[in-house]
PDB file of C-alpha atoms in Angstrom:
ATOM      1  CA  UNK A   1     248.531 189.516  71.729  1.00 63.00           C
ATOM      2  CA  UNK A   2     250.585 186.647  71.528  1.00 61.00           C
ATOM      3  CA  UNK A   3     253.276 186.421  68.836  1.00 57.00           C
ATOM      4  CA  UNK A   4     256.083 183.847  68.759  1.00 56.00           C
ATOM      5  CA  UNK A   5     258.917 186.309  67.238  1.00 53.00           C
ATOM      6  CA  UNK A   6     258.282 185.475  63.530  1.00 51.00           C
ATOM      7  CA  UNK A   7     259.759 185.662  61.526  1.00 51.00           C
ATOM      8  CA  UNK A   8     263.462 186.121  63.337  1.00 54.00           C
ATOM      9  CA  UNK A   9     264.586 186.353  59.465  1.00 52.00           C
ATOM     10  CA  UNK A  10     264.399 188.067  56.680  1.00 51.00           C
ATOM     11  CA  UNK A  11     262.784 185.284  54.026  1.00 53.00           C
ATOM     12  CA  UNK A  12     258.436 185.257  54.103  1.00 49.00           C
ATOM     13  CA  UNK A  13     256.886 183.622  53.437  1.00 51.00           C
ATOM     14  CA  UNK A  14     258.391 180.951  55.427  1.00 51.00           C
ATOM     15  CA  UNK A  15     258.445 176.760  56.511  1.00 49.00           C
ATOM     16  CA  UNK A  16     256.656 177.795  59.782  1.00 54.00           C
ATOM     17  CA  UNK A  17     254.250 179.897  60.317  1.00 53.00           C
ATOM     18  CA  UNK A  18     253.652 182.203  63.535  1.00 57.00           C
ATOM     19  CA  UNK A  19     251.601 181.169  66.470  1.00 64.00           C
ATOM     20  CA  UNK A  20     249.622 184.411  67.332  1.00 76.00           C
ATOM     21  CA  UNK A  21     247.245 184.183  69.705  1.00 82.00           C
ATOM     22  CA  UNK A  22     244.944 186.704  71.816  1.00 86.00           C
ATOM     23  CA  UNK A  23     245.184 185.914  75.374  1.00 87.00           C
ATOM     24  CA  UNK A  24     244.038 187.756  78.258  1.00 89.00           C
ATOM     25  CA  UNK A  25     246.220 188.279  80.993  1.00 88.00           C
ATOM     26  CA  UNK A  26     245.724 189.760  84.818  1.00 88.00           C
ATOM     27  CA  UNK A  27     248.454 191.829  85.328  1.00 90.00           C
ATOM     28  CA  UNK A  28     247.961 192.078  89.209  1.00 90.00           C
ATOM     29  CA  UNK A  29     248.559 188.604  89.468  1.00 90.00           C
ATOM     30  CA  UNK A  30     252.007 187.640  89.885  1.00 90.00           C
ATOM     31  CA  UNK A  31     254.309 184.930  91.397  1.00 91.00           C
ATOM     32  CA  UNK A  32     257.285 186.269  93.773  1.00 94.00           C
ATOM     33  CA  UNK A  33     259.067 186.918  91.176  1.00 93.00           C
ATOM     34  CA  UNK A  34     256.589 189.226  89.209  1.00 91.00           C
ATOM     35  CA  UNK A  35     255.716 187.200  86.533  1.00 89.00           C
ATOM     36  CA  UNK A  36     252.244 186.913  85.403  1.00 87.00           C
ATOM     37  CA  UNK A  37     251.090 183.593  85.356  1.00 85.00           C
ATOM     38  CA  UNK A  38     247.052 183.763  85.015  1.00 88.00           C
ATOM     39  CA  UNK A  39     246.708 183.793  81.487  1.00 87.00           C
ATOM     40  CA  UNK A  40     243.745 182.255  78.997  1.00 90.00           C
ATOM     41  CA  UNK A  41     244.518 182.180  75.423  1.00 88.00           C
ATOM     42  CA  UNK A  42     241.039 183.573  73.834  1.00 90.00           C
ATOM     43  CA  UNK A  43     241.698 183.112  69.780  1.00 88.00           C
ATOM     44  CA  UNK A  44     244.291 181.490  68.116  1.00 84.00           C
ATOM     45  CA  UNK A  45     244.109 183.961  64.530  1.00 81.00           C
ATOM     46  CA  UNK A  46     245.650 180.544  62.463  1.00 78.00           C
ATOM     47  CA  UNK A  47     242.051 178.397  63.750  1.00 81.00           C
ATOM     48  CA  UNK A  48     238.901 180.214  63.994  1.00 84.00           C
ATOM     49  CA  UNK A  49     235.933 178.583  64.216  1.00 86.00           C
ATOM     50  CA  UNK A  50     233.002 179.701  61.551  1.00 86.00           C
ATOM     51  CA  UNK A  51     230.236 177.684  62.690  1.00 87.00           C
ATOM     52  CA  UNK A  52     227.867 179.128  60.317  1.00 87.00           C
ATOM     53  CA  UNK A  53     230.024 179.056  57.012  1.00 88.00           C
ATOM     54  CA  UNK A  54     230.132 182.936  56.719  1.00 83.00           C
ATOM     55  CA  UNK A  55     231.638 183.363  53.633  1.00 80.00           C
ATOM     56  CA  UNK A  56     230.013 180.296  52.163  1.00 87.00           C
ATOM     57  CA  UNK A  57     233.116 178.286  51.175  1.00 87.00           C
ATOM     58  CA  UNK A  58     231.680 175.139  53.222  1.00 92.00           C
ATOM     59  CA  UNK A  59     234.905 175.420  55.710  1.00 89.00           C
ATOM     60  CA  UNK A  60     233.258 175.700  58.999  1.00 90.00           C
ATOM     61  CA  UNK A  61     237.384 177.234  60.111  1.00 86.00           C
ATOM     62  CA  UNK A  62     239.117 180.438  59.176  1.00 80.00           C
ATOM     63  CA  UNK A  63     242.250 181.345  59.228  1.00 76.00           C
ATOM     64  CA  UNK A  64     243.608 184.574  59.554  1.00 73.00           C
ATOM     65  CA  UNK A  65     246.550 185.677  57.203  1.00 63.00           C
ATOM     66  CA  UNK A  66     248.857 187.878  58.508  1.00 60.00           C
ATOM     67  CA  UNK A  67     252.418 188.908  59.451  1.00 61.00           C
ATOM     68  CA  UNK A  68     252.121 189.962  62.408  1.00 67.00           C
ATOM     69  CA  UNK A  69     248.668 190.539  64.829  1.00 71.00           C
ATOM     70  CA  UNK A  70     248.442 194.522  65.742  1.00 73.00           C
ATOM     71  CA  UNK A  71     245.055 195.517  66.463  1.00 81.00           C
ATOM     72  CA  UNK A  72     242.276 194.454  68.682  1.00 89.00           C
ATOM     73  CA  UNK A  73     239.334 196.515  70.185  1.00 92.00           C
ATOM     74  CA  UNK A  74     236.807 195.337  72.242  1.00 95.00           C
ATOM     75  CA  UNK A  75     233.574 195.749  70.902  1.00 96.00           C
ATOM     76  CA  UNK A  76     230.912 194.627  73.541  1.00 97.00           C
ATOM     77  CA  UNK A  77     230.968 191.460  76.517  1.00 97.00           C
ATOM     78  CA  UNK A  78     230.954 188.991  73.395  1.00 97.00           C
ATOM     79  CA  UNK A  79     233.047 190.537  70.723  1.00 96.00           C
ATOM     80  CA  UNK A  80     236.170 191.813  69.371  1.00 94.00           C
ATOM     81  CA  UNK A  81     236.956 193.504  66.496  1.00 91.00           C
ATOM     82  CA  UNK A  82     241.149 191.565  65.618  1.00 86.00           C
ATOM     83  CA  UNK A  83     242.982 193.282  63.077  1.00 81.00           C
ATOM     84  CA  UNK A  84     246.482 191.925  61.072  1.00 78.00           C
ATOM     85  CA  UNK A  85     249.611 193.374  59.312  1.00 73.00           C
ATOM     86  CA  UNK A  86     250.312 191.982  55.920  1.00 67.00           C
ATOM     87  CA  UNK A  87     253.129 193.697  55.452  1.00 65.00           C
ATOM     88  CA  UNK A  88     252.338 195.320  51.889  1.00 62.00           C
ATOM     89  CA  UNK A  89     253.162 196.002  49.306  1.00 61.00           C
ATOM     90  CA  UNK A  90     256.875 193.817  50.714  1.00 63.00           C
ATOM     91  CA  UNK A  91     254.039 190.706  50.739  1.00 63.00           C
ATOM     92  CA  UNK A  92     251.714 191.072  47.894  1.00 63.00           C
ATOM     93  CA  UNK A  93     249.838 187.481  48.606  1.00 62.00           C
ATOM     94  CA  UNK A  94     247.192 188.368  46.214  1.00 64.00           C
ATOM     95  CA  UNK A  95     249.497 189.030  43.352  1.00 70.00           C
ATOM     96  CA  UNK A  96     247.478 192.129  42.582  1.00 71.00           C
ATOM     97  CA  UNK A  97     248.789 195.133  40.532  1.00 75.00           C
ATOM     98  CA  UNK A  98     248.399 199.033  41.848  1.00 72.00           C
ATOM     99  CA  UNK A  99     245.695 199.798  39.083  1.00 78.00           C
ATOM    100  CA  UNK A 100     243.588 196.854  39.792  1.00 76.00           C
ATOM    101  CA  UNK A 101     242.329 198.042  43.276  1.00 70.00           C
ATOM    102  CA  UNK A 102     241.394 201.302  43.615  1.00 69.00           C
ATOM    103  CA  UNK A 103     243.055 202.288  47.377  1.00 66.00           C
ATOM    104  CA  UNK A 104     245.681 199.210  47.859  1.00 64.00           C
ATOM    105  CA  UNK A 105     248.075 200.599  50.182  1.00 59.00           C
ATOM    106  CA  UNK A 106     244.829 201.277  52.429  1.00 60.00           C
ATOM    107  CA  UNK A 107     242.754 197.998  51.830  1.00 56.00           C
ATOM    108  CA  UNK A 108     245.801 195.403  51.374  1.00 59.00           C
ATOM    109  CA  UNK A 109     247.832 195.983  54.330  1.00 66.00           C
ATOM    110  CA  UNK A 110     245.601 195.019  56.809  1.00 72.00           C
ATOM    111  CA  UNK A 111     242.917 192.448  57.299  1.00 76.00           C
ATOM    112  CA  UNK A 112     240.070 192.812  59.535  1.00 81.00           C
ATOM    113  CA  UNK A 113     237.631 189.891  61.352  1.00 85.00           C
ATOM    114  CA  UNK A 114     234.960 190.201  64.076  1.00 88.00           C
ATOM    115  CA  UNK A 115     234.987 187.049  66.291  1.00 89.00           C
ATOM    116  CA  UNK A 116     232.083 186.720  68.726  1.00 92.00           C
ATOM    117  CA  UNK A 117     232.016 183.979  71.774  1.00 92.00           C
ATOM    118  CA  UNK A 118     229.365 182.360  72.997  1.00 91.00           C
ATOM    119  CA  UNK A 119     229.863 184.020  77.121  1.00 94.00           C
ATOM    120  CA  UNK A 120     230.465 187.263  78.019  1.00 96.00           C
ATOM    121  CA  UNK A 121     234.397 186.801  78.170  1.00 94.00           C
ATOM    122  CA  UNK A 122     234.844 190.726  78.315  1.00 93.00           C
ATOM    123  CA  UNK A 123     232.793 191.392  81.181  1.00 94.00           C
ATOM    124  CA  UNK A 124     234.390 192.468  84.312  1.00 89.00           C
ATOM    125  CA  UNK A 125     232.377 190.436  86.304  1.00 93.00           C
ATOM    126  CA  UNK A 126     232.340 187.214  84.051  1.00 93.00           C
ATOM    127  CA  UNK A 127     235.005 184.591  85.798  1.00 92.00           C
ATOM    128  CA  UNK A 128     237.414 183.995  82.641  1.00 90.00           C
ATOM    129  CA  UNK A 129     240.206 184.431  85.294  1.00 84.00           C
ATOM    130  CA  UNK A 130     239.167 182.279  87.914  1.00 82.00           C
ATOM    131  CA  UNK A 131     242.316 179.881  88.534  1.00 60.00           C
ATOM    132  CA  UNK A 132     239.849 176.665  89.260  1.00 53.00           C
ATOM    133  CA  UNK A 133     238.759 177.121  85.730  1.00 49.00           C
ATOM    134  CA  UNK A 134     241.390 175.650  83.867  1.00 49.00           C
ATOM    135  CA  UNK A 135     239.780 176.000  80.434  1.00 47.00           C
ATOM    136  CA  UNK A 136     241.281 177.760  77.939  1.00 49.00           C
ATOM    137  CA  UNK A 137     239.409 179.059  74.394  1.00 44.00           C
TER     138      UNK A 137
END
């Protein structure tokens, strides 16, 4: 995971927003001076495609709210299950009282999405990594 040090302050929300992104990254492979430098940003969380309007707002993009980016588990070849930090109750972006939602603390502080691609990306053998593919999701 990607994060850009947001928000290096103490004021949210704020005039810029962080650029998280999930990248994968071969660790083995490293310039002399042991820097990683194969990399291929998967996801940006701020511009997520939703090709088939899943929530039926007639956006075909989503963007993911969050703080900071914490979780991710890979689910299969295709998908990944990305999860955020809100920050609640110190960022209440819903404006919702305790006695409204039954569970806040457990349902407000973090927001879940399942993003699917179209290739295998999480398959061992698939070539994400291969340097003479320069493409980068």
């Amino acid at each position: 995971i990607e994060r850009n040090g947001f928000p290096s302050g103490f004021e949210f929300p704020a005039p810029r927003m962080p650029a998280n992104k999930l990248c994968v990254v071969d660790i083995l492979d490293t310039d002399e001076n042991m820097v990683m430098t194969n990399k291929k940003c998967i996801l940006n969380y701020h511009q997520v495609n939703d090709p088939w309007d899943v929530d039926n707002n007639g956006i075909f993009r989503y963007a993911q709210t969050q703080v900071t980016n914490e979780q991710v588990i890979v689910v299969d070849d295709y998908c990944i299950v990305a999860g955020t930090d809100t920050n609640f109750p110190f960022t209440n972006q819903f404006g919702l009282e305790d006695d409204q939602v039954p569970f806040i603390q457990e349902v407000t502080d973090t927001r879940f999405m399942v993003v699917c691609f179209q290739e295998p990306i999480f398959n061992l053998h698939y070539p994400l990594m291969d340097k003479k593919e320069k493409k980068s999701y």
